[in-house]
PDB file of C-alpha atoms in Angstrom:
ATOM      1  CA  ASN A   1      11.538  -2.533 -16.689  1.00 53.00           C
ATOM      2  CA  ASN A   2      10.371  -5.008 -13.858  1.00 63.00           C
ATOM      3  CA  ASN A   3      11.818  -2.417 -10.897  1.00 80.00           C
ATOM      4  CA  LEU A   4       9.053   0.122 -11.955  1.00 89.00           C
ATOM      5  CA  PRO A   5       6.271   0.541  -9.953  1.00 94.00           C
ATOM      6  CA  TRP A   6       2.657   0.200 -11.829  1.00 96.00           C
ATOM      7  CA  LEU A   7       0.484   3.948 -11.416  1.00 97.00           C
ATOM      8  CA  TYR A   8      -3.163   3.509 -12.220  1.00 97.00           C
ATOM      9  CA  GLY A   9      -5.945   6.356 -11.637  1.00 97.00           C
ATOM     10  CA  PRO A  10      -8.919   8.039 -12.571  1.00 96.00           C
ATOM     11  CA  PRO A  11      -7.928  10.350 -15.622  1.00 95.00           C
ATOM     12  CA  GLY A  12      -6.621  13.502 -14.670  1.00 96.00           C
ATOM     13  CA  GLN A  13      -5.148  12.283 -11.307  1.00 96.00           C
ATOM     14  CA  GLN A  14      -1.948  11.525 -12.490  1.00 94.00           C
ATOM     15  CA  ASN A  15      -0.431  13.871  -9.772  1.00 96.00           C
ATOM     16  CA  GLU A  16      -2.314  12.738  -6.697  1.00 96.00           C
ATOM     17  CA  VAL A  17      -1.045   9.060  -7.718  1.00 97.00           C
ATOM     18  CA  TRP A  18       2.427   9.705  -8.119  1.00 97.00           C
ATOM     19  CA  THR A  19       2.533  12.208  -4.970  1.00 97.00           C
ATOM     20  CA  ALA A  20       1.273   9.069  -2.608  1.00 98.00           C
ATOM     21  CA  TYR A  21       3.242   6.490  -4.396  1.00 98.00           C
ATOM     22  CA  GLN A  22       6.510   8.649  -3.193  1.00 98.00           C
ATOM     23  CA  THR A  23       4.708   9.359   0.494  1.00 98.00           C
ATOM     24  CA  LEU A  24       3.298   5.503   0.737  1.00 98.00           C
ATOM     25  CA  SER A  25       6.936   4.344   0.010  1.00 98.00           C
ATOM     26  CA  ASN A  26       8.734   6.119   2.547  1.00 98.00           C
ATOM     27  CA  ILE A  27       6.556   5.226   4.954  1.00 98.00           C
ATOM     28  CA  LEU A  28       7.674   1.028   3.610  1.00 97.00           C
ATOM     29  CA  VAL A  29      11.512   1.854   3.725  1.00 97.00           C
ATOM     30  CA  PRO A  30      11.957   0.256   7.085  1.00 95.00           C
ATOM     31  CA  LEU A  31      10.720  -2.617   5.941  1.00 94.00           C
ATOM     32  CA  LYS A  32      12.833  -2.758   2.741  1.00 93.00           C
ATOM     33  CA  ILE A  33       9.569  -3.172   1.130  1.00 93.00           C
ATOM     34  CA  LYS A  34       8.379  -1.377  -2.319  1.00 96.00           C
ATOM     35  CA  ILE A  35       5.134  -0.770  -3.766  1.00 97.00           C
ATOM     36  CA  SER A  36       4.837  -2.442  -6.833  1.00 97.00           C
ATOM     37  CA  SER A  37       1.592  -0.839  -7.755  1.00 98.00           C
ATOM     38  CA  ILE A  38      -0.749   1.424  -6.242  1.00 98.00           C
ATOM     39  CA  ALA A  39      -4.202   2.068  -7.651  1.00 98.00           C
ATOM     40  CA  LEU A  40      -6.748   5.323  -6.879  1.00 98.00           C
ATOM     41  CA  SER A  41     -10.352   3.837  -7.396  1.00 96.00           C
ATOM     42  CA  GLN A  42     -12.908   5.992  -9.264  1.00 94.00           C
ATOM     43  CA  ARG A  43     -14.348   6.519  -5.380  1.00 94.00           C
ATOM     44  CA  GLN A  44     -10.711   7.853  -4.012  1.00 95.00           C
ATOM     45  CA  SER A  45      -9.751   4.652  -2.270  1.00 97.00           C
ATOM     46  CA  TRP A  46      -6.492   3.299  -1.941  1.00 98.00           C
ATOM     47  CA  GLU A  47      -4.933  -0.273  -2.698  1.00 98.00           C
ATOM     48  CA  ILE A  48      -1.253  -0.759  -3.382  1.00 98.00           C
ATOM     49  CA  LYS A  49       0.370  -4.120  -3.638  1.00 97.00           C
ATOM     50  CA  LEU A  50       3.929  -4.406  -2.326  1.00 95.00           C
ATOM     51  CA  SER A  51       7.190  -6.541  -3.732  1.00 92.00           C
ATOM     52  CA  ASN A  52       6.286  -9.128  -1.549  1.00 89.00           C
ATOM     53  CA  ASN A  53       2.955  -9.621  -3.331  1.00 90.00           C
ATOM     54  CA  MET A  54       0.841  -8.728  -0.564  1.00 92.00           C
ATOM     55  CA  LEU A  55      -1.874  -5.794  -1.066  1.00 96.00           C
ATOM     56  CA  LEU A  56      -3.011  -3.752   1.232  1.00 97.00           C
ATOM     57  CA  ILE A  57      -6.342  -2.330   1.312  1.00 97.00           C
ATOM     58  CA  LEU A  58      -5.776   1.236   2.130  1.00 97.00           C
ATOM     59  CA  GLY A  59      -9.215   2.735   1.769  1.00 96.00           C
ATOM     60  CA  ARG A  60      -9.871   6.027   1.417  1.00 94.00           C
ATOM     61  CA  ASP A  61      -8.801   8.159   4.292  1.00 92.00           C
ATOM     62  CA  ASP A  62      -6.189   8.055   6.447  1.00 93.00           C
ATOM     63  CA  ALA A  63      -3.874   6.211   4.059  1.00 95.00           C
ATOM     64  CA  GLN A  64      -0.318   7.057   5.475  1.00 96.00           C
ATOM     65  CA  SER A  65      -1.909   6.941   9.302  1.00 95.00           C
ATOM     66  CA  ARG A  66      -2.761   3.110   8.477  1.00 95.00           C
ATOM     67  CA  LEU A  67       0.176   2.304   6.606  1.00 97.00           C
ATOM     68  CA  GLN A  68       2.463   3.480   9.120  1.00 96.00           C
ATOM     69  CA  ARG A  69       0.393   1.463  11.628  1.00 94.00           C
ATOM     70  CA  PHE A  70       0.937  -1.826   9.521  1.00 93.00           C
ATOM     71  CA  VAL A  71       4.586  -0.761   8.951  1.00 95.00           C
ATOM     72  CA  THR A  72       4.854  -0.801  13.297  1.00 94.00           C
ATOM     73  CA  VAL A  73       3.468  -4.305  13.489  1.00 91.00           C
ATOM     74  CA  TYR A  74       4.571  -5.530  10.330  1.00 90.00           C
ATOM     75  CA  ASN A  75       7.791  -7.548  11.967  1.00 87.00           C
ATOM     76  CA  LYS A  76       5.277  -8.472  15.177  1.00 87.00           C
ATOM     77  CA  ILE A  77       2.923 -10.492  13.644  1.00 85.00           C
ATOM     78  CA  PHE A  78       4.516 -12.039  10.605  1.00 81.00           C
ATOM     79  CA  ASN A  79       7.536 -12.531  11.615  1.00 77.00           C
ATOM     80  CA  GLY A  80       9.485 -13.068   7.826  1.00 68.00           C
ATOM     81  CA  ASN A  81       6.452 -15.661   6.821  1.00 73.00           C
ATOM     82  CA  THR A  82       4.104 -13.547   4.488  1.00 67.00           C
ATOM     83  CA  ASN A  83       3.512 -16.600   1.937  1.00 69.00           C
ATOM     84  CA  GLN A  84       0.089 -17.325   3.144  1.00 75.00           C
ATOM     85  CA  VAL A  85      -1.461 -13.361   3.241  1.00 82.00           C
ATOM     86  CA  ASP A  86      -2.989 -12.424   0.446  1.00 86.00           C
ATOM     87  CA  TYR A  87      -4.188  -9.336   1.622  1.00 90.00           C
ATOM     88  CA  VAL A  88      -4.110  -7.076   4.552  1.00 91.00           C
ATOM     89  CA  ASP A  89      -7.590  -4.941   4.940  1.00 93.00           C
ATOM     90  CA  LEU A  90      -6.384  -1.819   7.102  1.00 93.00           C
ATOM     91  CA  ARG A  91      -9.744   0.259   6.718  1.00 91.00           C
ATOM     92  CA  TYR A  92     -10.555  -1.086  10.199  1.00 84.00           C
ATOM     93  CA  SER A  93      -8.815  -0.644  13.576  1.00 73.00           C
ATOM     94  CA  ASN A  94      -8.359  -4.537  14.074  1.00 65.00           C
ATOM     95  CA  GLY A  95      -7.581  -4.998  10.082  1.00 54.00           C
TER      96      GLY A  95
END
Protein backbone atom coordinates (compact mmCIF):
# COMPACT_ATOMS: atom_id res chain seq x y z
CA ASN A 1 0.00 0.00 0.00
CA ASN A 2 1.53 3.33 -1.06
CA ASN A 3 -0.09 5.14 1.86
CA LEU A 4 1.99 3.32 4.44
CA PRO A 5 5.29 4.92 5.51
CA TRP A 6 8.64 3.17 5.39
CA LEU A 7 10.38 3.02 8.76
CA TYR A 8 14.12 2.30 9.00
CA GLY A 9 16.37 1.98 12.01
CA PRO A 10 18.97 -0.10 13.77
CA PRO A 11 17.85 -3.47 15.16
CA GLY A 12 16.10 -3.12 18.50
CA GLN A 13 15.07 0.52 17.98
CA GLN A 14 11.67 -0.07 16.41
CA ASN A 15 9.86 1.69 19.25
CA GLU A 16 12.03 4.81 18.95
CA VAL A 17 11.45 5.00 15.20
CA TRP A 18 7.68 4.46 15.55
CA THR A 19 7.40 7.06 18.34
CA ALA A 20 9.44 9.57 16.32
CA TYR A 21 7.27 8.93 13.27
CA GLN A 22 4.12 9.69 15.26
CA THR A 23 5.57 12.81 16.91
CA LEU A 24 7.08 14.25 13.73
CA SER A 25 3.92 13.48 11.72
CA ASN A 26 1.89 15.54 14.18
CA ILE A 27 4.25 18.50 13.70
CA LEU A 28 3.64 18.36 9.92
CA VAL A 29 -0.18 18.41 10.20
CA PRO A 30 -0.48 22.19 9.53
CA LEU A 31 1.31 21.74 6.18
CA LYS A 32 -0.91 18.83 5.11
CA ILE A 33 2.26 16.92 4.20
CA LYS A 34 2.89 13.36 5.32
CA ILE A 35 6.06 11.42 6.05
CA SER A 36 6.64 8.79 3.38
CA SER A 37 9.73 7.40 5.14
CA ILE A 38 11.68 7.96 8.32
CA ALA A 39 15.18 6.67 8.99
CA LEU A 40 17.31 6.50 12.09
CA SER A 41 20.96 5.85 11.22
CA GLN A 42 23.45 3.82 13.24
CA ARG A 43 24.79 7.18 14.48
CA GLN A 44 21.30 8.09 15.78
CA SER A 45 20.74 10.73 13.10
CA TRP A 46 17.22 11.28 11.73
CA GLU A 47 16.13 11.79 8.11
CA ILE A 48 12.57 11.97 6.83
CA LYS A 49 11.26 11.91 3.29
CA LEU A 50 8.04 13.83 2.80
CA SER A 51 5.10 12.99 0.56
CA ASN A 52 6.19 15.88 -1.72
CA ASN A 53 9.54 14.01 -2.22
CA MET A 54 11.54 16.51 -0.18
CA LEU A 55 14.18 14.97 2.08
CA LEU A 56 14.70 16.60 5.48
CA ILE A 57 17.94 15.95 7.34
CA LEU A 58 17.16 16.46 11.02
CA GLY A 59 20.40 15.19 12.56
CA ARG A 60 20.89 13.71 16.01
CA ASP A 61 19.67 16.43 18.35
CA ASP A 62 16.48 18.47 18.63
CA ALA A 63 14.71 16.76 15.71
CA GLN A 64 11.32 17.98 16.93
CA SER A 65 12.32 21.62 17.32
CA ARG A 66 14.16 21.57 13.99
CA LEU A 67 11.08 20.22 12.22
CA GLN A 68 8.89 22.78 14.00
CA ARG A 69 11.17 25.55 12.73
CA PHE A 70 10.83 24.12 9.21
CA VAL A 71 7.02 24.09 9.47
CA THR A 72 7.03 27.69 10.71
CA VAL A 73 8.95 29.02 7.70
CA TYR A 74 7.79 26.53 5.04
CA ASN A 75 5.12 28.66 3.36
CA LYS A 76 7.28 31.81 3.41
CA ILE A 77 10.25 30.10 1.83
CA PHE A 78 8.66 27.70 -0.65
CA ASN A 79 5.31 29.36 -1.37
CA GLY A 80 4.03 26.13 -2.92
CA ASN A 81 7.11 25.71 -5.14
CA THR A 82 9.04 22.73 -3.84
CA ASN A 83 9.85 21.21 -7.23
CA GLN A 84 13.40 22.56 -7.27
CA VAL A 85 14.29 21.37 -3.76
CA ASP A 86 15.79 17.90 -3.26
CA TYR A 87 16.64 18.20 0.41
CA VAL A 88 16.76 20.60 3.32
CA ASP A 89 19.47 20.19 5.96
CA LEU A 90 17.98 21.33 9.25
CA ARG A 91 21.05 20.60 11.34
CA TYR A 92 22.16 24.21 10.99
CA SER A 93 20.31 27.28 12.23
CA ASN A 94 20.31 28.79 8.72
CA GLY A 95 19.57 25.37 7.07
